[in-house]
PDB file of C-alpha atoms in Angstrom:
ATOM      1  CA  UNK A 297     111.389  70.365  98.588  1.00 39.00           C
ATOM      2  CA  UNK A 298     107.956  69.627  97.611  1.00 42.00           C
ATOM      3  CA  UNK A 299     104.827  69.962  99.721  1.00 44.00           C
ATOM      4  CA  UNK A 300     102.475  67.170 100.085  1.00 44.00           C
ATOM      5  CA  UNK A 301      99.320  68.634  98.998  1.00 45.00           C
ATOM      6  CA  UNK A 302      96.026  67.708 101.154  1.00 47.00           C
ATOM      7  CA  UNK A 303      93.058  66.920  99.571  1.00 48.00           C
ATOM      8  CA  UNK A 304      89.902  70.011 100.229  1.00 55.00           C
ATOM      9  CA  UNK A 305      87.577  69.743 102.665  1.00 55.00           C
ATOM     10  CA  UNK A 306      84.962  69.992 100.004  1.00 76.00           C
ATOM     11  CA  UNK A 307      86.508  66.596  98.534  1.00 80.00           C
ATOM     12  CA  UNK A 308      86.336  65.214 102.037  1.00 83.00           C
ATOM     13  CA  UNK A 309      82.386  65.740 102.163  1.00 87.00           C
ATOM     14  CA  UNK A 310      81.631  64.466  98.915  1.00 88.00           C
ATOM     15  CA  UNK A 311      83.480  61.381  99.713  1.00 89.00           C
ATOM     16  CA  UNK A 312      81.435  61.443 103.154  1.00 92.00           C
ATOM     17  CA  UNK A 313      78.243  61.923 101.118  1.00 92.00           C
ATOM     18  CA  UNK A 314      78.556  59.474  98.253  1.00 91.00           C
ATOM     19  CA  UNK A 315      79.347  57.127 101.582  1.00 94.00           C
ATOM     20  CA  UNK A 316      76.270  58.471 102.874  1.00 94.00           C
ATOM     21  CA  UNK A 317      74.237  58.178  99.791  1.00 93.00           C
ATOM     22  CA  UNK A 318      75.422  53.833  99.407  1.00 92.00           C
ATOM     23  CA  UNK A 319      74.561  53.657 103.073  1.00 94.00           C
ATOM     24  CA  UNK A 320      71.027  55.362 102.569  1.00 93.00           C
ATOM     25  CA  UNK A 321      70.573  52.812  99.519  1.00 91.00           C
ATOM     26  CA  UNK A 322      71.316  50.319 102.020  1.00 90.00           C
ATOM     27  CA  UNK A 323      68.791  51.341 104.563  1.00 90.00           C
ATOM     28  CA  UNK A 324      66.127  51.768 101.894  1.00 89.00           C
ATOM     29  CA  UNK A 325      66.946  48.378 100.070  1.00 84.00           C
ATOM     30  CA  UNK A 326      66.305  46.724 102.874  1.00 85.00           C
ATOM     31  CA  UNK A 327      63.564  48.114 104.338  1.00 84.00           C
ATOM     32  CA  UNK A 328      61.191  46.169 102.209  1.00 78.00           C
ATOM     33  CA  UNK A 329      62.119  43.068 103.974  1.00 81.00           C
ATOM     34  CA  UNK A 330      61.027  44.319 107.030  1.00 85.00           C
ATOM     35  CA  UNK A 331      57.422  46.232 105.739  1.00 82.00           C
ATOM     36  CA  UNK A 332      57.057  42.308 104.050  1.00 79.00           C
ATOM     37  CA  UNK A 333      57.460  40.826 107.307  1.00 84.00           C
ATOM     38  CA  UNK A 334      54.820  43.246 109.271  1.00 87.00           C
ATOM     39  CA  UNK A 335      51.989  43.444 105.939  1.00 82.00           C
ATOM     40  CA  UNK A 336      52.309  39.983 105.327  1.00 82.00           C
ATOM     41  CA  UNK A 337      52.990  38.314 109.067  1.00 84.00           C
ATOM     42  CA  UNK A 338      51.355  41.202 110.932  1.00 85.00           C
ATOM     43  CA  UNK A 339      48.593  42.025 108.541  1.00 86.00           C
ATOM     44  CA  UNK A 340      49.503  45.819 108.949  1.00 87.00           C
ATOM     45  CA  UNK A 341      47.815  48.154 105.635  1.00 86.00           C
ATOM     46  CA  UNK A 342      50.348  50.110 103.610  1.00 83.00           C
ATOM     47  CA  UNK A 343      48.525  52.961 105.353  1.00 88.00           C
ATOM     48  CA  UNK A 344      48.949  51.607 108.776  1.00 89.00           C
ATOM     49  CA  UNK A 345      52.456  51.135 108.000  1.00 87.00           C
ATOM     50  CA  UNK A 346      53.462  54.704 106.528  1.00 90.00           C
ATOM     51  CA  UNK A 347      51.465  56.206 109.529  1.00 93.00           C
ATOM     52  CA  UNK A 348      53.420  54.711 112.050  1.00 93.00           C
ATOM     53  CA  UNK A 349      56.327  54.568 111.326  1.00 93.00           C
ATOM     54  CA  UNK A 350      56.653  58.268 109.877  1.00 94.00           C
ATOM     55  CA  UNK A 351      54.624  59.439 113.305  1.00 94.00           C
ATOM     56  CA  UNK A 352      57.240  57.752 115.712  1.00 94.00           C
ATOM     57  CA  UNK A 353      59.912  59.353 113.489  1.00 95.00           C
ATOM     58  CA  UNK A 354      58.389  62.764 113.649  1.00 95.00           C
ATOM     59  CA  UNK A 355      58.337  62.134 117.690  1.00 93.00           C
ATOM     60  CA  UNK A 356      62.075  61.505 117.891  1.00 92.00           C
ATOM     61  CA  UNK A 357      63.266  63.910 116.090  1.00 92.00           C
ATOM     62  CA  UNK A 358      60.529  66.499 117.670  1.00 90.00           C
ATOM     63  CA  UNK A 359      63.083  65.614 120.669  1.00 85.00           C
ATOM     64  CA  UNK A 360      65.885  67.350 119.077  1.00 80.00           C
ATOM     65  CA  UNK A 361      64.308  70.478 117.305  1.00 78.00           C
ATOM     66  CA  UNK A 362      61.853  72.030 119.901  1.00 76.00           C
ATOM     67  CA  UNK A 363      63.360  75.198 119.350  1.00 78.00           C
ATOM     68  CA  UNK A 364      62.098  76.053 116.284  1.00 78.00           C
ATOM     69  CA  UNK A 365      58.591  74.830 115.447  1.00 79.00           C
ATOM     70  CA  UNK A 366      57.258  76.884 112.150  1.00 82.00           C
ATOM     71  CA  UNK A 367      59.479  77.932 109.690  1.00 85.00           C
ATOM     72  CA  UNK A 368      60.342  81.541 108.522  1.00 85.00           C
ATOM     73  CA  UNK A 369      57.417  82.553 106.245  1.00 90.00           C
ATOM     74  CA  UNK A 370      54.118  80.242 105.414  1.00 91.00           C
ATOM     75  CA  UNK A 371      55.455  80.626 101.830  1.00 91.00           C
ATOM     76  CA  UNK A 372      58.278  78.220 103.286  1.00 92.00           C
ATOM     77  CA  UNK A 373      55.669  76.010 105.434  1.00 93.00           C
ATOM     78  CA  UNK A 374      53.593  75.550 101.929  1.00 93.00           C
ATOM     79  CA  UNK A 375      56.743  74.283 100.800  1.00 93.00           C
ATOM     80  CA  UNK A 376      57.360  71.676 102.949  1.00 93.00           C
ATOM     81  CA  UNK A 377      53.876  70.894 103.199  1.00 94.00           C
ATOM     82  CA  UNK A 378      54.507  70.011  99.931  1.00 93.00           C
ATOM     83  CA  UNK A 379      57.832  67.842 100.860  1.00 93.00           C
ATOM     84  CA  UNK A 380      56.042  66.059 102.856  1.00 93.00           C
ATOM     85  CA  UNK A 381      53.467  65.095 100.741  1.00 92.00           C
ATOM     86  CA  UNK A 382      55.692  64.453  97.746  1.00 93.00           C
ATOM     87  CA  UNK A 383      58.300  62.280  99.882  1.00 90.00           C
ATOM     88  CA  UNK A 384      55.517  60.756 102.532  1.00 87.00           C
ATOM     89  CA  UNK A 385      52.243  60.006 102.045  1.00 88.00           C
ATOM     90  CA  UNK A 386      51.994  60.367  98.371  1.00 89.00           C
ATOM     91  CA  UNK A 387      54.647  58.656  97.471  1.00 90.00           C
ATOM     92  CA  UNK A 388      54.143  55.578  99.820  1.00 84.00           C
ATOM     93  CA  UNK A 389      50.728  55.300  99.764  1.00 83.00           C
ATOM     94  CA  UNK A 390      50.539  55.257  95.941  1.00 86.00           C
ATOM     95  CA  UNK A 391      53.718  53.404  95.120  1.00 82.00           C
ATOM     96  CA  UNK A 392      51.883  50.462  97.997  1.00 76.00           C
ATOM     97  CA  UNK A 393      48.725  50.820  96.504  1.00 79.00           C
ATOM     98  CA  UNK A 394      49.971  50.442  92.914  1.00 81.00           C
ATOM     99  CA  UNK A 395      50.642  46.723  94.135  1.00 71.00           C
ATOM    100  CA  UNK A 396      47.473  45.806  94.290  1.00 73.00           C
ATOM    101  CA  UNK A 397      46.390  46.753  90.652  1.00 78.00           C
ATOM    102  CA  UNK A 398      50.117  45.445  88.970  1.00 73.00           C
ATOM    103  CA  UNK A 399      52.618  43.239  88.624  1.00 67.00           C
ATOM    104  CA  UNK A 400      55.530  44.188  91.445  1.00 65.00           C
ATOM    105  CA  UNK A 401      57.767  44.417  88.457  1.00 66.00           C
ATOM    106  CA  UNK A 402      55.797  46.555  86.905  1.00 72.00           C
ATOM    107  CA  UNK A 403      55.747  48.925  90.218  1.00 74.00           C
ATOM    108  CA  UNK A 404      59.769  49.016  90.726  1.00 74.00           C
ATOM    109  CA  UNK A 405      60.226  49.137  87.398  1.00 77.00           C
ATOM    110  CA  UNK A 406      58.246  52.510  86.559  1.00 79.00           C
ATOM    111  CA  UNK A 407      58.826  53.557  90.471  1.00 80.00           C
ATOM    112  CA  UNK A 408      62.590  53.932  89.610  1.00 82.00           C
ATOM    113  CA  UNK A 409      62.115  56.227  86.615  1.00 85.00           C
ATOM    114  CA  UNK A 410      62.392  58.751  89.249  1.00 88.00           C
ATOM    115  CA  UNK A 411      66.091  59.939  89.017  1.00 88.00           C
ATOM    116  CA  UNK A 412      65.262  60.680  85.350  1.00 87.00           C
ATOM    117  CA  UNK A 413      61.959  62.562  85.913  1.00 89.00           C
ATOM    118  CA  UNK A 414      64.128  64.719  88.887  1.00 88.00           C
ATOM    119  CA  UNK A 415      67.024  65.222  86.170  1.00 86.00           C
ATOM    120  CA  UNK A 416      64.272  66.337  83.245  1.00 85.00           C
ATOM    121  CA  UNK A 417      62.573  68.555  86.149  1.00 87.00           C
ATOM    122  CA  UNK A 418      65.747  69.999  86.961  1.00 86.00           C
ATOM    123  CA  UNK A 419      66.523  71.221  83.822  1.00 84.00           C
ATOM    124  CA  UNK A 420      63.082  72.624  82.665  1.00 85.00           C
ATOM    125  CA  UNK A 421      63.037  74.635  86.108  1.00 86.00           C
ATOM    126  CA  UNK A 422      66.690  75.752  86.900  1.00 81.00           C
ATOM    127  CA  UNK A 423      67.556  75.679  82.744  1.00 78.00           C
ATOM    128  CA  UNK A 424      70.390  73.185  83.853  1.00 74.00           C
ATOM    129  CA  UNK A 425      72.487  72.021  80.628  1.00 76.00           C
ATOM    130  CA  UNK A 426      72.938  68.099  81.212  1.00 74.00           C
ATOM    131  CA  UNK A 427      76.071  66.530  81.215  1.00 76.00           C
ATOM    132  CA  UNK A 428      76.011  63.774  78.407  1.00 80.00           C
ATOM    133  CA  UNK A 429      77.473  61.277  81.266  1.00 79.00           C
ATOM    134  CA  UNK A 430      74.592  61.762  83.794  1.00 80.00           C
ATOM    135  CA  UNK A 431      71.935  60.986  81.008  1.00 81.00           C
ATOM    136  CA  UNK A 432      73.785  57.517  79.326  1.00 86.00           C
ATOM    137  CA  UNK A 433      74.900  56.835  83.191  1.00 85.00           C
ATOM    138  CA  UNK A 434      70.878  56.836  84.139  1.00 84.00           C
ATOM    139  CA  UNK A 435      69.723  55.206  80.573  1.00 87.00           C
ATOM    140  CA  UNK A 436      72.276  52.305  81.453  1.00 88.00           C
ATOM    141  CA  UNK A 437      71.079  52.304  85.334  1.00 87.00           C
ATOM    142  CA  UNK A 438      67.538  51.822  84.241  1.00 86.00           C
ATOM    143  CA  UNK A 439      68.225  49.133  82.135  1.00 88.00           C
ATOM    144  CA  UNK A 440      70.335  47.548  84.865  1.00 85.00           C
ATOM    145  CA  UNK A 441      67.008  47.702  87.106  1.00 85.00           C
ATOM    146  CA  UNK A 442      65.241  46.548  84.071  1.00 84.00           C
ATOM    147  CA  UNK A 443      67.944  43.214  83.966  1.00 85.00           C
ATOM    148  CA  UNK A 444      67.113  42.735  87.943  1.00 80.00           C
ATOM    149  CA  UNK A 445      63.353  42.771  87.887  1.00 76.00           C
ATOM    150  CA  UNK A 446      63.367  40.460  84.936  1.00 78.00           C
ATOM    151  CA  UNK A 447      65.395  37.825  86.516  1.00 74.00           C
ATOM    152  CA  UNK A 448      62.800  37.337  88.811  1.00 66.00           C
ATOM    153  CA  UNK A 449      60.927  35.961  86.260  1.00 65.00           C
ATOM    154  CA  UNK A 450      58.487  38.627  86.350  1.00 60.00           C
ATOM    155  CA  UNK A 451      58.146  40.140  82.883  1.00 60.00           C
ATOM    156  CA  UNK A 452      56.153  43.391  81.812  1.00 60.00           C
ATOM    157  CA  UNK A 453      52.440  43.438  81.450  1.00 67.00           C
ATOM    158  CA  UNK A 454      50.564  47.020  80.735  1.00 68.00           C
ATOM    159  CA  UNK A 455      48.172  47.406  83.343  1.00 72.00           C
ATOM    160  CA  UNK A 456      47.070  51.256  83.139  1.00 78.00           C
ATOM    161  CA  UNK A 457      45.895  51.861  86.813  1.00 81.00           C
ATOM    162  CA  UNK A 458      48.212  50.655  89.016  1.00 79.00           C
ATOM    163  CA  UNK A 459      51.307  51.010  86.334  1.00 83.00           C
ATOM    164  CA  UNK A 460      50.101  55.546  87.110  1.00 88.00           C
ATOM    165  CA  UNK A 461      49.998  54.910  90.185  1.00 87.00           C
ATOM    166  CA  UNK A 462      53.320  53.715  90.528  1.00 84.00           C
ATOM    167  CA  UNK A 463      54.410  56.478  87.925  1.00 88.00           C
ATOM    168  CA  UNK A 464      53.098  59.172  90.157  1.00 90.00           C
ATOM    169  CA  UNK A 465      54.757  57.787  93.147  1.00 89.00           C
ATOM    170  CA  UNK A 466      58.029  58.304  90.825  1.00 89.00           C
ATOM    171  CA  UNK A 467      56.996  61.776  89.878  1.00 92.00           C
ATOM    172  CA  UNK A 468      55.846  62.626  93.562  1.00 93.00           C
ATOM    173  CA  UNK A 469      59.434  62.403  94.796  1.00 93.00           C
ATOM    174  CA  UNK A 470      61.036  64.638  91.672  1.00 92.00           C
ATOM    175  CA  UNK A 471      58.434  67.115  92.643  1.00 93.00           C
ATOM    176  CA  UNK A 472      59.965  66.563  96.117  1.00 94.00           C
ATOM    177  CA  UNK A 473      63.360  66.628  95.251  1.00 92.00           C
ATOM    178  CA  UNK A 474      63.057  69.726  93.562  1.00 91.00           C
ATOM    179  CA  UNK A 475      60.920  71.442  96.034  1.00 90.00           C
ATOM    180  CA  UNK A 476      63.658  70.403  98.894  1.00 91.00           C
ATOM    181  CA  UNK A 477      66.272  72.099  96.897  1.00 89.00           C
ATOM    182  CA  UNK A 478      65.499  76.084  97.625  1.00 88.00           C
ATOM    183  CA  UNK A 479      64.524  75.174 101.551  1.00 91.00           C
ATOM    184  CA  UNK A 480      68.090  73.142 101.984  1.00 89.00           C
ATOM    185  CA  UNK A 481      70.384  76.745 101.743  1.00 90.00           C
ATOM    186  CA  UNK A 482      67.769  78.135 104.373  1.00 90.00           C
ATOM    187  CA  UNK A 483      66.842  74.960 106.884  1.00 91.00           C
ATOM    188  CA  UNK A 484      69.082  72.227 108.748  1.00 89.00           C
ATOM    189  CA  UNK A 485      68.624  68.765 107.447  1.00 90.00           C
ATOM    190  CA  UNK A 486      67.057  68.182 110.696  1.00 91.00           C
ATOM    191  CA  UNK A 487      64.252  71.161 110.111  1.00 92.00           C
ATOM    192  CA  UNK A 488      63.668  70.059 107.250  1.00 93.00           C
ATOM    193  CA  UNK A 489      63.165  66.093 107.804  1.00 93.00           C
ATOM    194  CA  UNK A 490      60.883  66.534 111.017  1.00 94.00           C
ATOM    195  CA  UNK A 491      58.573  68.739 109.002  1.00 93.00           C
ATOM    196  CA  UNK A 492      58.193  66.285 105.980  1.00 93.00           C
ATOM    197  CA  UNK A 493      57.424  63.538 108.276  1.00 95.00           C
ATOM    198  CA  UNK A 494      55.045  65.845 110.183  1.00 95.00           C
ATOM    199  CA  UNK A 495      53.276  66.963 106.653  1.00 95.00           C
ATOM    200  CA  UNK A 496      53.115  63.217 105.807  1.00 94.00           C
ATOM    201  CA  UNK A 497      51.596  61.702 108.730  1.00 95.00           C
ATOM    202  CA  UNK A 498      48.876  65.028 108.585  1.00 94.00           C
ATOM    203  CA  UNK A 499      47.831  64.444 105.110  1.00 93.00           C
ATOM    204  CA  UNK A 500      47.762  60.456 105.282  1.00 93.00           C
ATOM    205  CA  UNK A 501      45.413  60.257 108.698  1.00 92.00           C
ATOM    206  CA  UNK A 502      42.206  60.734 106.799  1.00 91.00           C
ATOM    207  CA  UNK A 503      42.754  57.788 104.875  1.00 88.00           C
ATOM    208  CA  UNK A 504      44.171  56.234 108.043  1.00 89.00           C
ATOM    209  CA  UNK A 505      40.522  56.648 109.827  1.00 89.00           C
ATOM    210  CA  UNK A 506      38.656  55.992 106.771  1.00 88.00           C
ATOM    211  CA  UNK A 507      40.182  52.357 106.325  1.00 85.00           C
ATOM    212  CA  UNK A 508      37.925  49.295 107.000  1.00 82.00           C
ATOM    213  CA  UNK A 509      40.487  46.895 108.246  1.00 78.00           C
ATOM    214  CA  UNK A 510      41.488  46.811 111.692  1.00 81.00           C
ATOM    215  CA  UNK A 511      44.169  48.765 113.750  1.00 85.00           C
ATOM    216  CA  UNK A 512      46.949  46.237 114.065  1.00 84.00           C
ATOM    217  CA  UNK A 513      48.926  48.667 116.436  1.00 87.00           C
ATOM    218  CA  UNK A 514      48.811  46.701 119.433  1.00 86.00           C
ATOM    219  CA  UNK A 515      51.154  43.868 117.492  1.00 86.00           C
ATOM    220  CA  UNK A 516      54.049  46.410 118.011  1.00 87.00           C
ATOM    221  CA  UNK A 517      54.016  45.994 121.692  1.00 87.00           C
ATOM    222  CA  UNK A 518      53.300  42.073 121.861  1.00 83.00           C
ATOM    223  CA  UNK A 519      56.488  40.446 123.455  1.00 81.00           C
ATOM    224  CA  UNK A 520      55.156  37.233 122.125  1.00 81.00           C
ATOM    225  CA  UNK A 521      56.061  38.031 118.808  1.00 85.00           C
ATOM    226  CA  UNK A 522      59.220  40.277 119.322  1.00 88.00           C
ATOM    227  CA  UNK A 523      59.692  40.047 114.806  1.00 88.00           C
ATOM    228  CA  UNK A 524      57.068  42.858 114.748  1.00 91.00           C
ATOM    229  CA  UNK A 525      58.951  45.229 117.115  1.00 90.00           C
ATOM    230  CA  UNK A 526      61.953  44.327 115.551  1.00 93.00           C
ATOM    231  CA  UNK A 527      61.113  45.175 112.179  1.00 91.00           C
ATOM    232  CA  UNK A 528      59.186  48.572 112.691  1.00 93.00           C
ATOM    233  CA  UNK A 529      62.300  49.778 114.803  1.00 94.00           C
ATOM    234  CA  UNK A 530      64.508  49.254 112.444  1.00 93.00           C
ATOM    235  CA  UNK A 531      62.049  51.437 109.693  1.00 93.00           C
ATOM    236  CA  UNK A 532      61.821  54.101 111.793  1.00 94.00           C
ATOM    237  CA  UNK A 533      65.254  54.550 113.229  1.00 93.00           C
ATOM    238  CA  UNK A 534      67.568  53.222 110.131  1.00 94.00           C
ATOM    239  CA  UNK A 535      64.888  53.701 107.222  1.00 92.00           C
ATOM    240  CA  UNK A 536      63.140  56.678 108.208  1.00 93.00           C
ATOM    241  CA  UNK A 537      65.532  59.258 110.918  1.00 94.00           C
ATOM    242  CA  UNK A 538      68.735  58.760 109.855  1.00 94.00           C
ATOM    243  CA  UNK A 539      68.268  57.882 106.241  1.00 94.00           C
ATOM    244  CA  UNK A 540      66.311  61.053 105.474  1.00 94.00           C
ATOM    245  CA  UNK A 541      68.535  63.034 107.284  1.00 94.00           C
ATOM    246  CA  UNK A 542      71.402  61.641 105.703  1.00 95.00           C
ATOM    247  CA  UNK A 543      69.547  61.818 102.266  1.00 94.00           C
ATOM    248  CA  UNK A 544      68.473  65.356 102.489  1.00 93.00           C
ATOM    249  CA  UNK A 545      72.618  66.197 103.342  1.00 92.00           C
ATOM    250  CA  UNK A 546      73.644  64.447 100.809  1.00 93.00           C
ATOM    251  CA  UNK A 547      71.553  66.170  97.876  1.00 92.00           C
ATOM    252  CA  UNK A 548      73.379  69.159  99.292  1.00 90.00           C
ATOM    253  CA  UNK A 549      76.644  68.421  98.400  1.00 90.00           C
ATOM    254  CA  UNK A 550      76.172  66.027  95.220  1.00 89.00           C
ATOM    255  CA  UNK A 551      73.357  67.856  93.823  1.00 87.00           C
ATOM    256  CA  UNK A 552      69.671  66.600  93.356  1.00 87.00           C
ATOM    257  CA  UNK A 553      70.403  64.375  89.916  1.00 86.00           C
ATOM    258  CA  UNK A 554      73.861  63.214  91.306  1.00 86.00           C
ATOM    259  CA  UNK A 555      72.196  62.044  94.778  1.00 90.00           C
ATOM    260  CA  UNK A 556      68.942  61.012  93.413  1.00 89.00           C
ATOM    261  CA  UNK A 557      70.859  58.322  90.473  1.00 88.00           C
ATOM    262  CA  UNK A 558      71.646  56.720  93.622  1.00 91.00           C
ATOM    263  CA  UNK A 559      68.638  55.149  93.675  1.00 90.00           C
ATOM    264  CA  UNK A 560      69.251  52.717  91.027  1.00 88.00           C
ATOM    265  CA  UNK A 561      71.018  51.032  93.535  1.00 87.00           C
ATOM    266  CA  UNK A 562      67.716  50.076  95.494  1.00 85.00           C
ATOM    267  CA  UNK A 563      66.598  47.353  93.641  1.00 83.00           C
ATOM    268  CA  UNK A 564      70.564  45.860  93.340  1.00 84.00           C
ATOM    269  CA  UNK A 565      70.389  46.143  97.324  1.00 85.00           C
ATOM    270  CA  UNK A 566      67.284  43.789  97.914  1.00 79.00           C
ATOM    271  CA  UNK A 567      67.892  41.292  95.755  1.00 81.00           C
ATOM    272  CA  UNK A 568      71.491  40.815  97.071  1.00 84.00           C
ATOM    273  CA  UNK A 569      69.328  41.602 100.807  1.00 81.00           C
ATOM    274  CA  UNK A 570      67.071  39.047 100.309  1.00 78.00           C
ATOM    275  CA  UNK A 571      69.701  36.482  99.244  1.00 79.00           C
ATOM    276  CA  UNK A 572      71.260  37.006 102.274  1.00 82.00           C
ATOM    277  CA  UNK A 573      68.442  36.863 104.226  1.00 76.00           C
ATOM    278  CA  UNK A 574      65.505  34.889 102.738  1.00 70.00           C
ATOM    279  CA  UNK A 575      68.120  32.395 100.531  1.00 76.00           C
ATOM    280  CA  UNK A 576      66.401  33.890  97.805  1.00 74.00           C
ATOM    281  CA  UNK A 577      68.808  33.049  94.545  1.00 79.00           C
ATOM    282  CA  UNK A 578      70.293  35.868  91.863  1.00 78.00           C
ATOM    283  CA  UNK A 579      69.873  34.436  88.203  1.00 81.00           C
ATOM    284  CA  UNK A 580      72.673  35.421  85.537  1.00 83.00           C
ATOM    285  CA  UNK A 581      70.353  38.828  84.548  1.00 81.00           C
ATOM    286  CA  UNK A 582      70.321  39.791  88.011  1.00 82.00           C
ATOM    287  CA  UNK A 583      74.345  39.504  88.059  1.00 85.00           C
ATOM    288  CA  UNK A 584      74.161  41.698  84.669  1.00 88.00           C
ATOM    289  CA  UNK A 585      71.982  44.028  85.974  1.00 84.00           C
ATOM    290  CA  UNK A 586      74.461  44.563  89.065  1.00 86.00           C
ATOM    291  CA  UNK A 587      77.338  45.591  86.592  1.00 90.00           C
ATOM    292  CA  UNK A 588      74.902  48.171  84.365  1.00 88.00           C
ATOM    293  CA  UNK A 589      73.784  49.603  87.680  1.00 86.00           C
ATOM    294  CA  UNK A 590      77.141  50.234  89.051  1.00 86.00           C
ATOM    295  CA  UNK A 591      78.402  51.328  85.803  1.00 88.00           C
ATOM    296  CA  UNK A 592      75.959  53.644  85.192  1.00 85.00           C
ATOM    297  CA  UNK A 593      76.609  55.647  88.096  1.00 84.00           C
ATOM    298  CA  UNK A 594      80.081  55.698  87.651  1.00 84.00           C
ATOM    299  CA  UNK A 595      79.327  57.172  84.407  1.00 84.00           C
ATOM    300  CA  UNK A 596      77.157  59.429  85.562  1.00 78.00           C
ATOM    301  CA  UNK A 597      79.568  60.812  87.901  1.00 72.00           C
ATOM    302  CA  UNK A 598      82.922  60.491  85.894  1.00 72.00           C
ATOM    303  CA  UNK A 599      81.921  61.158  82.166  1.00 65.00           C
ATOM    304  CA  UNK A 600      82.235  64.932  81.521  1.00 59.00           C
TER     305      UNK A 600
END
């Protein structure tokens, strides 16, 4: 009589984190609706907005993790210093700035050459030999992006300063991603994710006080227009606590290049977001670009 054989526990998480990884994507795709709604509406600066919302993150999760409030060594705490540059302040205060100097296509274009700088980074540092699926999977990702940006009619114009700054808010988070990957063995998820929002919000307050335009804090806390309150709730509980701590689980168990091709899937998530949402419509590319994007990563995870 034959035994029914049940599957590992180790295939049960890496179901549970490619789950968490398309739920992340979710969270992340969608939070630029709701930063659109409090720059544009509320008049907030991409400063203001990454201060914020990282600080009230930090707070909640301070909550949970009292306990332990340095880490081990300050080799460690330079680390994450480093995190929290890499995946706060540097990379959302560059990738928003990078607006103002070029096209938006332009900026999620070059912003989501990421997974491929992590996967080249990965492989100088840790002399990883690259499966040939995970680098056609992320060439025909990228060119699914490509086919979504383009739809919108937006094509691609060289503009040198803000097309680096959006390539150094790509490289910021490789540098992040690979600096997250020696601290993950050591630190819980939860560790880890308070201190890069801590080391975010620290290194982004300077420009924070230096910044000519108003404060528009007091617009959070306005009952008159409850969209505000809405919107920066949902950034700091969906976009920023649980997707980071889901995120920085999930590059545990899939790996740093297999999590981070995931985020292809960003730009796939707010168009089909914002057709929901703002009846914005998906042209035939965008459509194409959905099948590279998804076919990519199934590539990249299949193709030995």
């Amino acid at each position: 009589m034959t035994k029914l054989l049940r599957p590992s526990r180790s295939k049960y998480l890496t179901v549970f984190a490619h789950l968490g990884a398309l739920l992340t994507m979710g969270a992340w795709g969608t939070s630029f609706l709701s930063t659109k709604v409090l720059m544009i509406d509320g008049g907030f600066t991409p400063v203001e907005m990454f201060v914020y919302r990282f600080a009230a993150a930090y707070l909640l999760l301070l909550l949970f993790t009292l306990k332990k409030i340095l880490s081990n060594n300050w080799k460690d705490e330079l680390q994450l210093l480093v995190c929290g540059m890499c995946a706060g302040s540097l990379y959302f205060i560059t990738e928003n700035y990078a607006l103002k100097y070029t096209t938006t296509g332009n900026v999620s274009l070059l912003a989501s050459i990421s997974p491929i700088f992590t996967t080249v980074l990965m492989a100088v540092i840790y002399k990883m030999r690259l499966r040939m699926g995970v680098i056609l999977g992320s060439i025909i990702a990228f060119a699914g992006v490509a086919c979504i940006i383009f739809s919108t009619g937006e094509g691609f114009e060289i503009r040198p300063t803000g097309d680096l700054l959006a390539l150094s808010a790509a490289m910021s988070w490789a540098i992040y991603t690979i600096a997250v990957k020696r601290l993950s063995p050591i630190y819980s998820s939860l560790f880890i994710t308070r201190k890069l929002f801590f080391y975010g919000v620290v290194t982004a307050l300077p420009l924070l006080i230096m910044q000519q335009a108003p404060m528009h804090i007091a617009a959070l806390f306005d009952f008159s227009r409850p969209q505000f309150g809405f919107n920066f709730l949902f950034l700091v509980m969906f976009c920023s606590v649980f997707a980071y701590l889901i995120w920085n689980e999930v590059m545990k168990i899939l790996g740093q290049v297999t999590a981070n091709n995931y985020l292809y899937l960003q730009p796939l998530v707010t168009m089909v977001a914002a057709y929901f949402i703002l009846g914005e419509d998906i042209m035939l590319l965008g459509y194409v670009g959905c099948v590279l994007i998804v076919g990519g990563l199934i590539i990249s995870d299949k193709m030995k």
